[in-house]
Amino acid sequence: MTIYNGTKRYLNGLPEKAPYFITVDGIKDIPKNMEGELFLMENQENRNKYDEYIRQLQMHFKDHDNVKILIAGKNIGLANNIRRVIDNLSPDTKYMYLFQHDLPLVKEINHTDILVTAEANDKMRLVGFKGDDPIQRPCGDDIVSESGIFYRRFKLWTDRNHFARSDHYKMTYCRR
C-alpha cells in the first residue's frame, strides 16, 4: 500500500481515476543452496502468508474501480509482469509509470510537467527519478523541462521508479 499511497500523495497532477495495475509475482521454488533474503521459499508457512497478503490486497482495493491486481500463479519475474500490464492497458494509453514496492516515493513528482515535457520531446521515452534528491549534476542524456526540472533519460531500462512511453515497452520488451 506504501507505493499506492505515495502516488496519491506525491504524484501531483495525476488524475484521480487513472488506471493502476498492481502485479504480484508468485513464490519462487528456490533450491535449498540458494536460500536467502531476496527469495520467498515455497513452503506452507510462506504460502499461507502469500495467500493472506493477496486476500488483504484484494479487500483493500475492492471498491477501487481503477485498480486492477494481476496475480501470477508462479514466479515470472519483472519483465513478464510488465508484459502482463502492457497486455491490460487500453490501446490509447500513451504513458505509464513503473514503481517498485521497495522504492517508495519520498518527494513530489510533477505529473503535469512530465506530460508537457514528454509531449514536446520525442526523446523522453523512459526517464527515472533520482532517489529523494533532485538531480544535482545533469549528464548529456538528461532532459530539462521548461520549468527547469531535470529528468534522467535511460536508453532501455532502469530498475528505479520511472516514467515511460507505453510504446517503449511494447516495442522493446513485449514483442512476441
Coordinates of N, CA and C in Angstrom, one line a residue:
M1 N 0.8 -1.2 0.0 CA 0.0 0.0 0.0 C 0.9 1.3 0.0
T2 N 2.1 1.1 0.4 CA 3.0 2.3 0.5 C 3.2 3.0 -0.8
I3 N 3.4 2.2 -1.9 CA 3.5 2.8 -3.2 C 2.2 3.5 -3.6
Y4 N 1.1 2.8 -3.5 CA -0.2 3.4 -3.9 C -0.4 4.7 -3.2
N5 N -0.2 4.7 -1.8 CA -0.4 5.9 -1.1 C 0.6 7.0 -1.4
G6 N 1.8 6.6 -1.8 CA 2.8 7.5 -2.2 C 2.5 8.2 -3.5
T7 N 1.9 7.5 -4.4 CA 1.5 8.1 -5.7 C 0.3 9.1 -5.5
K8 N -0.5 8.8 -4.6 CA -1.6 9.7 -4.3 C -1.1 11.0 -3.6
R9 N -0.1 10.8 -2.8 CA 0.5 12.0 -2.1 C 1.5 12.8 -2.9
Y10 N 2.4 12.1 -3.6 CA 3.5 12.8 -4.3 C 3.4 12.9 -5.8
L11 N 2.5 12.3 -6.4 CA 2.4 12.3 -7.9 C 1.3 13.4 -8.3
N12 N 1.7 14.6 -8.2 CA 0.8 15.8 -8.4 C 0.4 15.9 -9.8
G13 N -0.9 16.0 -10.0 CA -1.5 16.2 -11.3 C -2.0 14.9 -12.0
L14 N -1.7 13.8 -11.4 CA -2.2 12.5 -11.9 C -3.7 12.4 -11.7
P15 N -4.5 12.2 -12.7 CA -6.0 12.1 -12.5 C -6.3 11.0 -11.4
E16 N -7.3 11.4 -10.6 CA -7.7 10.5 -9.5 C -8.1 9.1 -10.0
K17 N -8.7 9.0 -11.1 CA -9.1 7.6 -11.6 C -8.2 7.1 -12.7
A18 N -7.0 7.5 -12.7 CA -6.0 6.9 -13.6 C -5.9 5.4 -13.4
P19 N -5.8 4.6 -14.4 CA -5.7 3.1 -14.2 C -4.4 2.8 -13.4
Y20 N -4.6 1.9 -12.5 CA -3.5 1.5 -11.6 C -3.4 0.0 -11.6
F21 N -2.3 -0.6 -12.0 CA -2.1 -2.0 -12.0 C -1.1 -2.4 -10.9
I22 N -1.5 -3.4 -10.1 CA -0.6 -3.9 -9.1 C -0.3 -5.4 -9.5
T23 N 1.0 -5.6 -9.7 CA 1.4 -7.0 -10.0 C 1.9 -7.7 -8.8
V24 N 1.5 -8.9 -8.6 CA 2.0 -9.8 -7.5 C 2.6 -11.0 -8.1
D25 N 3.9 -11.1 -8.0 CA 4.6 -12.3 -8.5 C 4.4 -13.5 -7.6
G26 N 4.6 -14.7 -8.2 CA 4.4 -15.9 -7.4 C 5.6 -16.2 -6.6
I27 N 5.4 -17.2 -5.7 CA 6.5 -17.7 -4.9 C 7.4 -18.5 -5.8
K28 N 8.7 -18.3 -5.6 CA 9.7 -19.0 -6.4 C 10.2 -20.2 -5.7
D29 N 10.2 -21.3 -6.4 CA 10.7 -22.6 -5.9 C 12.3 -22.6 -6.0
I30 N 12.9 -22.2 -4.9 CA 14.4 -22.0 -4.9 C 15.0 -23.2 -4.3
P31 N 16.1 -23.7 -4.9 CA 16.8 -24.8 -4.3 C 17.4 -24.4 -3.0
K32 N 17.5 -25.3 -2.0 CA 18.0 -25.0 -0.7 C 19.3 -24.3 -0.7
N33 N 20.2 -24.6 -1.6 CA 21.5 -24.0 -1.6 C 21.5 -22.5 -2.0
M34 N 20.3 -22.0 -2.5 CA 20.2 -20.6 -2.9 C 19.3 -19.8 -2.0
E35 N 18.9 -20.4 -0.9 CA 18.1 -19.7 0.1 C 18.7 -18.3 0.5
G36 N 17.9 -17.3 0.7 CA 18.4 -16.0 1.1 C 17.3 -15.0 1.3
E37 N 17.7 -13.8 1.7 CA 16.7 -12.8 2.0 C 15.9 -12.4 0.8
L38 N 16.5 -12.5 -0.4 CA 15.8 -12.0 -1.6 C 14.7 -12.9 -2.1
F39 N 14.7 -14.1 -1.6 CA 13.7 -15.1 -2.1 C 12.7 -15.5 -1.1
L40 N 11.5 -15.7 -1.5 CA 10.5 -16.2 -0.6 C 10.3 -17.7 -1.0
M41 N 10.8 -18.6 -0.2 CA 10.8 -20.0 -0.4 C 9.4 -20.6 -0.5
E42 N 9.2 -21.5 -1.3 CA 7.9 -22.2 -1.4 C 7.9 -23.2 -0.2
N43 N 7.0 -22.9 0.8 CA 6.7 -23.9 1.8 C 5.3 -23.5 2.4
Q44 N 4.8 -24.3 3.2 CA 3.4 -24.0 3.7 C 3.2 -22.7 4.4
E45 N 4.2 -22.4 5.3 CA 4.1 -21.1 6.0 C 4.2 -19.9 5.1
N46 N 5.1 -19.9 4.1 CA 5.2 -18.8 3.2 C 4.0 -18.7 2.3
R47 N 3.4 -19.9 1.9 CA 2.2 -20.0 1.1 C 1.1 -19.3 1.8
N48 N 0.9 -19.6 3.1 CA -0.1 -19.0 3.9 C 0.0 -17.5 4.0
K49 N 1.2 -17.0 4.2 CA 1.5 -15.6 4.2 C 1.2 -14.9 2.9
Y50 N 1.6 -15.6 1.8 CA 1.3 -15.1 0.4 C -0.2 -15.0 0.2
D51 N -0.9 -16.0 0.5 CA -2.3 -16.1 0.3 C -3.0 -15.0 1.1
E52 N -2.6 -14.8 2.3 CA -3.2 -13.8 3.2 C -2.9 -12.4 2.6
Y53 N -1.7 -12.2 2.1 CA -1.3 -10.9 1.5 C -2.2 -10.6 0.4
I54 N -2.4 -11.5 -0.5 CA -3.3 -11.3 -1.7 C -4.7 -11.0 -1.2
R55 N -5.2 -11.8 -0.2 CA -6.6 -11.6 0.3 C -6.7 -10.1 0.8
Q56 N -5.7 -9.7 1.6 CA -5.8 -8.3 2.2 C -5.7 -7.3 1.1
L57 N -4.9 -7.5 0.1 CA -4.7 -6.6 -1.0 C -6.1 -6.4 -1.8
Q58 N -6.7 -7.6 -2.1 CA -8.0 -7.6 -2.8 C -9.0 -6.9 -1.9
M59 N -9.1 -7.1 -0.7 CA -10.0 -6.5 0.2 C -9.8 -5.0 0.2
H60 N -8.6 -4.6 0.3 CA -8.3 -3.1 0.4 C -8.7 -2.4 -0.8
F61 N -8.6 -3.0 -2.0 CA -8.9 -2.3 -3.3 C -10.2 -2.7 -3.9
K62 N -11.0 -3.4 -3.2 CA -12.3 -3.9 -3.8 C -13.2 -2.9 -4.3
D63 N -13.1 -1.7 -3.7 CA -14.0 -0.6 -4.2 C -13.3 0.4 -5.1
H64 N -12.1 0.1 -5.5 CA -11.3 1.0 -6.4 C -11.4 0.4 -7.8
D65 N -12.4 1.0 -8.6 CA -12.6 0.5 -9.9 C -11.4 0.7 -10.9
N66 N -10.6 1.6 -10.6 CA -9.4 1.9 -11.5 C -8.2 1.0 -11.1
V67 N -8.3 0.2 -10.1 CA -7.2 -0.6 -9.6 C -7.4 -2.0 -10.1
K68 N -6.4 -2.6 -10.8 CA -6.5 -4.0 -11.2 C -5.3 -4.7 -10.6
I69 N -5.5 -5.8 -9.9 CA -4.5 -6.6 -9.3 C -4.2 -7.8 -10.3
L70 N -3.0 -7.9 -10.7 CA -2.6 -9.0 -11.6 C -1.7 -10.0 -10.8
I71 N -2.3 -11.2 -10.5 CA -1.6 -12.1 -9.7 C -1.0 -13.2 -10.5
A72 N 0.3 -13.5 -10.4 CA 0.9 -14.5 -11.2 C 0.8 -15.8 -10.4
G73 N 0.5 -16.9 -11.1 CA 0.4 -18.2 -10.4 C 1.7 -18.8 -10.0
K74 N 2.8 -18.3 -10.6 CA 4.1 -18.7 -10.2 C 5.0 -17.5 -10.4
N75 N 6.3 -17.7 -10.0 CA 7.3 -16.6 -10.2 C 7.6 -16.4 -11.6
I76 N 7.3 -15.2 -12.2 CA 7.5 -15.0 -13.6 C 8.5 -13.8 -13.8
G77 N 8.8 -13.1 -12.8 CA 9.8 -12.0 -12.9 C 9.2 -10.7 -13.4
L78 N 10.1 -9.7 -13.2 CA 9.6 -8.3 -13.5 C 9.3 -8.1 -15.0
A79 N 10.1 -8.6 -15.9 CA 9.8 -8.3 -17.3 C 8.5 -9.0 -17.7
N80 N 8.2 -10.2 -17.3 CA 6.9 -10.8 -17.6 C 5.7 -10.1 -17.0
N81 N 5.9 -9.6 -15.8 CA 4.9 -8.8 -15.1 C 4.6 -7.5 -15.9
I82 N 5.7 -6.9 -16.4 CA 5.5 -5.7 -17.3 C 4.7 -6.0 -18.5
R83 N 5.0 -7.2 -19.1 CA 4.2 -7.6 -20.3 C 2.8 -7.8 -20.0
R84 N 2.5 -8.3 -18.8 CA 1.1 -8.5 -18.4 C 0.4 -7.2 -18.3
V85 N 1.1 -6.2 -17.7 CA 0.4 -4.9 -17.6 C 0.2 -4.3 -19.0
I86 N 1.2 -4.4 -19.9 CA 1.0 -3.9 -21.2 C -0.2 -4.5 -21.9
D87 N -0.3 -5.8 -21.7 CA -1.4 -6.5 -22.3 C -2.8 -6.1 -21.8
N88 N -2.8 -5.5 -20.6 CA -4.1 -5.0 -20.0 C -4.3 -3.5 -20.2
L89 N -3.4 -2.8 -20.7 CA -3.5 -1.4 -21.0 C -4.5 -1.1 -22.1
S90 N -5.2 0.0 -22.0 CA -6.1 0.4 -23.1 C -5.1 0.8 -24.3
P91 N -5.5 0.5 -25.5 CA -4.7 0.7 -26.7 C -4.3 2.2 -26.8
D92 N -5.1 3.1 -26.3 CA -4.7 4.5 -26.4 C -3.9 5.1 -25.2
T93 N -3.4 4.2 -24.4 CA -2.5 4.6 -23.3 C -1.2 5.0 -23.8
K94 N -0.8 6.3 -23.6 CA 0.5 6.7 -24.2 C 1.6 6.6 -23.2
Y95 N 1.3 6.8 -21.9 CA 2.4 6.8 -20.9 C 2.1 6.0 -19.7
M96 N 3.1 5.6 -19.0 CA 2.9 4.8 -17.8 C 4.0 5.1 -16.8
Y97 N 3.8 4.8 -15.6 CA 4.8 4.8 -14.5 C 5.0 3.4 -14.1
L98 N 6.3 3.1 -13.7 CA 6.6 1.9 -13.1 C 7.2 2.2 -11.7
F99 N 6.6 1.7 -10.7 CA 7.0 1.9 -9.3 C 7.3 0.5 -8.7
Q100 N 8.4 0.4 -8.0 CA 8.8 -0.9 -7.3 C 8.3 -0.8 -5.9
H101 N 7.9 -1.9 -5.3 CA 7.4 -1.9 -3.9 C 8.4 -1.5 -2.9
D102 N 9.7 -1.7 -3.2 CA 10.8 -1.5 -2.3 C 11.4 -0.1 -2.5
L103 N 10.8 0.7 -3.4 CA 11.3 2.1 -3.6 C 10.2 3.1 -3.5
P104 N 9.8 3.4 -2.2 CA 8.6 4.3 -2.0 C 9.0 5.7 -2.5
L105 N 7.9 6.4 -2.9 CA 8.1 7.8 -3.3 C 8.3 8.6 -2.0
V106 N 9.3 9.5 -2.1 CA 9.6 10.3 -0.9 C 9.7 11.8 -1.3
K107 N 9.4 12.1 -2.5 CA 9.4 13.5 -2.9 C 8.3 13.7 -4.0
E108 N 7.9 15.0 -4.1 CA 6.9 15.3 -5.1 C 7.4 15.1 -6.5
I109 N 6.5 14.5 -7.4 CA 6.8 14.4 -8.8 C 5.7 15.1 -9.5
N110 N 6.1 16.0 -10.4 CA 5.1 16.9 -11.1 C 4.6 16.2 -12.3
H111 N 3.5 15.4 -12.3 CA 3.0 14.7 -13.4 C 2.7 15.6 -14.6
T112 N 2.1 16.7 -14.3 CA 1.8 17.7 -15.4 C 3.0 18.1 -16.1
D113 N 4.1 18.4 -15.4 CA 5.4 18.8 -16.0 C 5.9 17.7 -16.9
I114 N 5.8 16.4 -16.4 CA 6.3 15.3 -17.1 C 5.6 15.1 -18.4
L115 N 4.2 15.2 -18.4 CA 3.4 15.1 -19.6 C 3.7 16.2 -20.6
V116 N 3.8 17.4 -20.2 CA 4.1 18.5 -21.1 C 5.5 18.3 -21.7
T117 N 6.5 17.9 -20.9 CA 7.8 17.6 -21.4 C 7.8 16.5 -22.4
A118 N 7.1 15.4 -22.1 CA 7.1 14.2 -23.0 C 6.4 14.5 -24.3
E119 N 5.3 15.3 -24.2 CA 4.7 15.7 -25.5 C 5.5 16.6 -26.4
A120 N 6.4 17.4 -25.8 CA 7.3 18.3 -26.5 C 8.6 17.6 -26.9
N121 N 8.9 16.5 -26.4 CA 10.3 15.9 -26.6 C 10.2 14.4 -26.9
D122 N 10.3 14.0 -28.1 CA 10.2 12.6 -28.5 C 11.3 11.7 -27.9
K123 N 12.4 12.3 -27.4 CA 13.5 11.6 -26.8 C 13.1 11.1 -25.4
M124 N 12.1 11.7 -24.9 CA 11.7 11.4 -23.5 C 10.8 10.1 -23.5
R125 N 11.5 9.0 -23.7 CA 10.9 7.7 -23.8 C 10.8 6.9 -22.4
L126 N 11.9 7.1 -21.7 CA 12.0 6.4 -20.4 C 12.9 7.3 -19.5
V127 N 12.3 7.8 -18.4 CA 13.1 8.7 -17.5 C 12.9 8.2 -16.1
G128 N 14.0 8.2 -15.3 CA 13.9 7.8 -13.9 C 13.9 9.0 -13.0
F129 N 13.6 8.7 -11.8 CA 13.6 9.7 -10.7 C 14.7 9.3 -9.8
K130 N 15.5 10.3 -9.5 CA 16.7 10.1 -8.7 C 16.4 10.1 -7.2
G131 N 16.2 9.0 -6.6 CA 16.0 8.9 -5.2 C 15.2 10.0 -4.6
D132 N 15.7 10.5 -3.4 CA 14.9 11.5 -2.7 C 15.6 12.9 -2.9
D133 N 16.7 12.9 -3.8 CA 17.3 14.2 -4.1 C 17.1 14.6 -5.5
P134 N 17.0 15.9 -5.8 CA 16.9 16.3 -7.2 C 18.3 16.0 -7.9
I135 N 18.2 15.9 -9.2 CA 19.5 15.6 -9.9 C 20.4 16.8 -9.8
Q136 N 21.5 16.7 -9.2 CA 22.4 17.8 -9.0 C 23.3 18.1 -10.2
R137 N 23.8 17.0 -10.8 CA 24.8 17.1 -11.9 C 24.2 16.5 -13.1
P138 N 23.5 17.2 -14.0 CA 22.9 16.6 -15.1 C 24.0 16.0 -16.1
C139 N 23.6 15.0 -16.8 CA 24.5 14.4 -17.7 C 24.0 14.7 -19.1
G140 N 24.7 14.3 -20.2 CA 24.3 14.6 -21.5 C 22.9 14.0 -21.9
D141 N 22.5 13.0 -21.3 CA 21.2 12.3 -21.7 C 20.0 12.9 -20.9
D142 N 20.2 13.8 -20.0 CA 19.1 14.4 -19.2 C 18.3 15.3 -20.1
I143 N 17.0 15.3 -19.7 CA 16.1 16.2 -20.4 C 15.6 17.3 -19.4
V144 N 15.6 18.5 -19.8 CA 15.2 19.6 -18.9 C 13.9 20.1 -19.4
S145 N 12.9 20.2 -18.5 CA 11.6 20.7 -18.8 C 11.6 22.3 -18.9
E146 N 10.6 22.8 -19.4 CA 10.5 24.3 -19.5 C 10.5 24.9 -18.1
S147 N 10.1 24.2 -17.1 CA 10.1 24.7 -15.7 C 11.4 24.4 -15.0
G148 N 12.4 23.8 -15.7 CA 13.7 23.6 -15.1 C 13.9 22.3 -14.4
I149 N 13.0 21.4 -14.5 CA 13.2 20.1 -13.8 C 14.0 19.2 -14.7
F150 N 15.0 18.5 -14.1 CA 15.8 17.6 -14.9 C 15.2 16.2 -14.8
Y151 N 15.1 15.5 -15.9 CA 14.7 14.1 -15.9 C 15.8 13.2 -16.5
R152 N 16.2 12.2 -15.8 CA 17.3 11.3 -16.2 C 16.8 10.3 -17.2
R153 N 17.3 10.4 -18.4 CA 16.9 9.6 -19.5 C 17.7 8.3 -19.5
F154 N 17.0 7.2 -19.7 CA 17.6 5.9 -19.8 C 17.3 5.3 -21.2
K155 N 18.2 4.5 -21.8 CA 18.1 4.0 -23.1 C 17.0 2.9 -23.2
L156 N 17.2 1.9 -22.4 CA 16.3 0.7 -22.5 C 15.6 0.4 -21.2
W157 N 16.2 0.5 -20.0 CA 15.7 0.0 -18.8 C 16.3 0.7 -17.6
T158 N 15.6 0.8 -16.5 CA 16.1 1.2 -15.2 C 15.3 0.4 -14.2
D159 N 16.0 0.1 -13.2 CA 15.4 -0.6 -12.0 C 14.9 0.3 -11.0
R160 N 14.9 1.6 -11.3 CA 14.3 2.6 -10.4 C 12.9 2.9 -10.8
N161 N 12.2 3.6 -9.9 CA 10.9 4.1 -10.3 C 11.1 5.0 -11.5
H162 N 10.1 4.9 -12.5 CA 10.3 5.7 -13.7 C 9.0 5.9 -14.4
F163 N 9.1 6.8 -15.4 CA 8.0 7.2 -16.3 C 8.5 6.7 -17.7
A164 N 7.5 6.2 -18.5 CA 7.9 5.7 -19.8 C 6.7 5.9 -20.8
R165 N 7.1 6.0 -22.0 CA 6.1 5.9 -23.1 C 5.7 4.4 -23.1
S166 N 4.4 4.1 -23.2 CA 3.9 2.8 -23.3 C 4.5 2.0 -24.5
D167 N 4.6 2.8 -25.6 CA 5.2 2.1 -26.8 C 6.6 1.7 -26.6
H168 N 7.3 2.3 -25.7 CA 8.7 1.9 -25.4 C 8.7 0.5 -24.9
Y169 N 7.8 0.1 -24.0 CA 7.8 -1.2 -23.5 C 7.2 -2.2 -24.6
K170 N 6.2 -1.7 -25.3 CA 5.6 -2.5 -26.4 C 6.6 -2.9 -27.4
M171 N 7.5 -1.9 -27.8 CA 8.5 -2.2 -28.9 C 9.7 -2.9 -28.3
T172 N 10.1 -2.6 -27.1 CA 11.4 -3.2 -26.6 C 11.2 -4.5 -25.9
Y173 N 10.2 -4.6 -25.1 CA 10.0 -5.8 -24.2 C 8.9 -6.7 -24.5
C174 N 8.0 -6.3 -25.3 CA 6.7 -7.1 -25.5 C 6.5 -7.6 -26.9
R175 N 7.6 -7.7 -27.6 CA 7.4 -8.3 -29.0 C 7.2 -9.8 -28.8
R176 N 6.4 -10.4 -29.6 CA 6.1 -11.8 -29.4 C 6.3 -12.5 -30.7

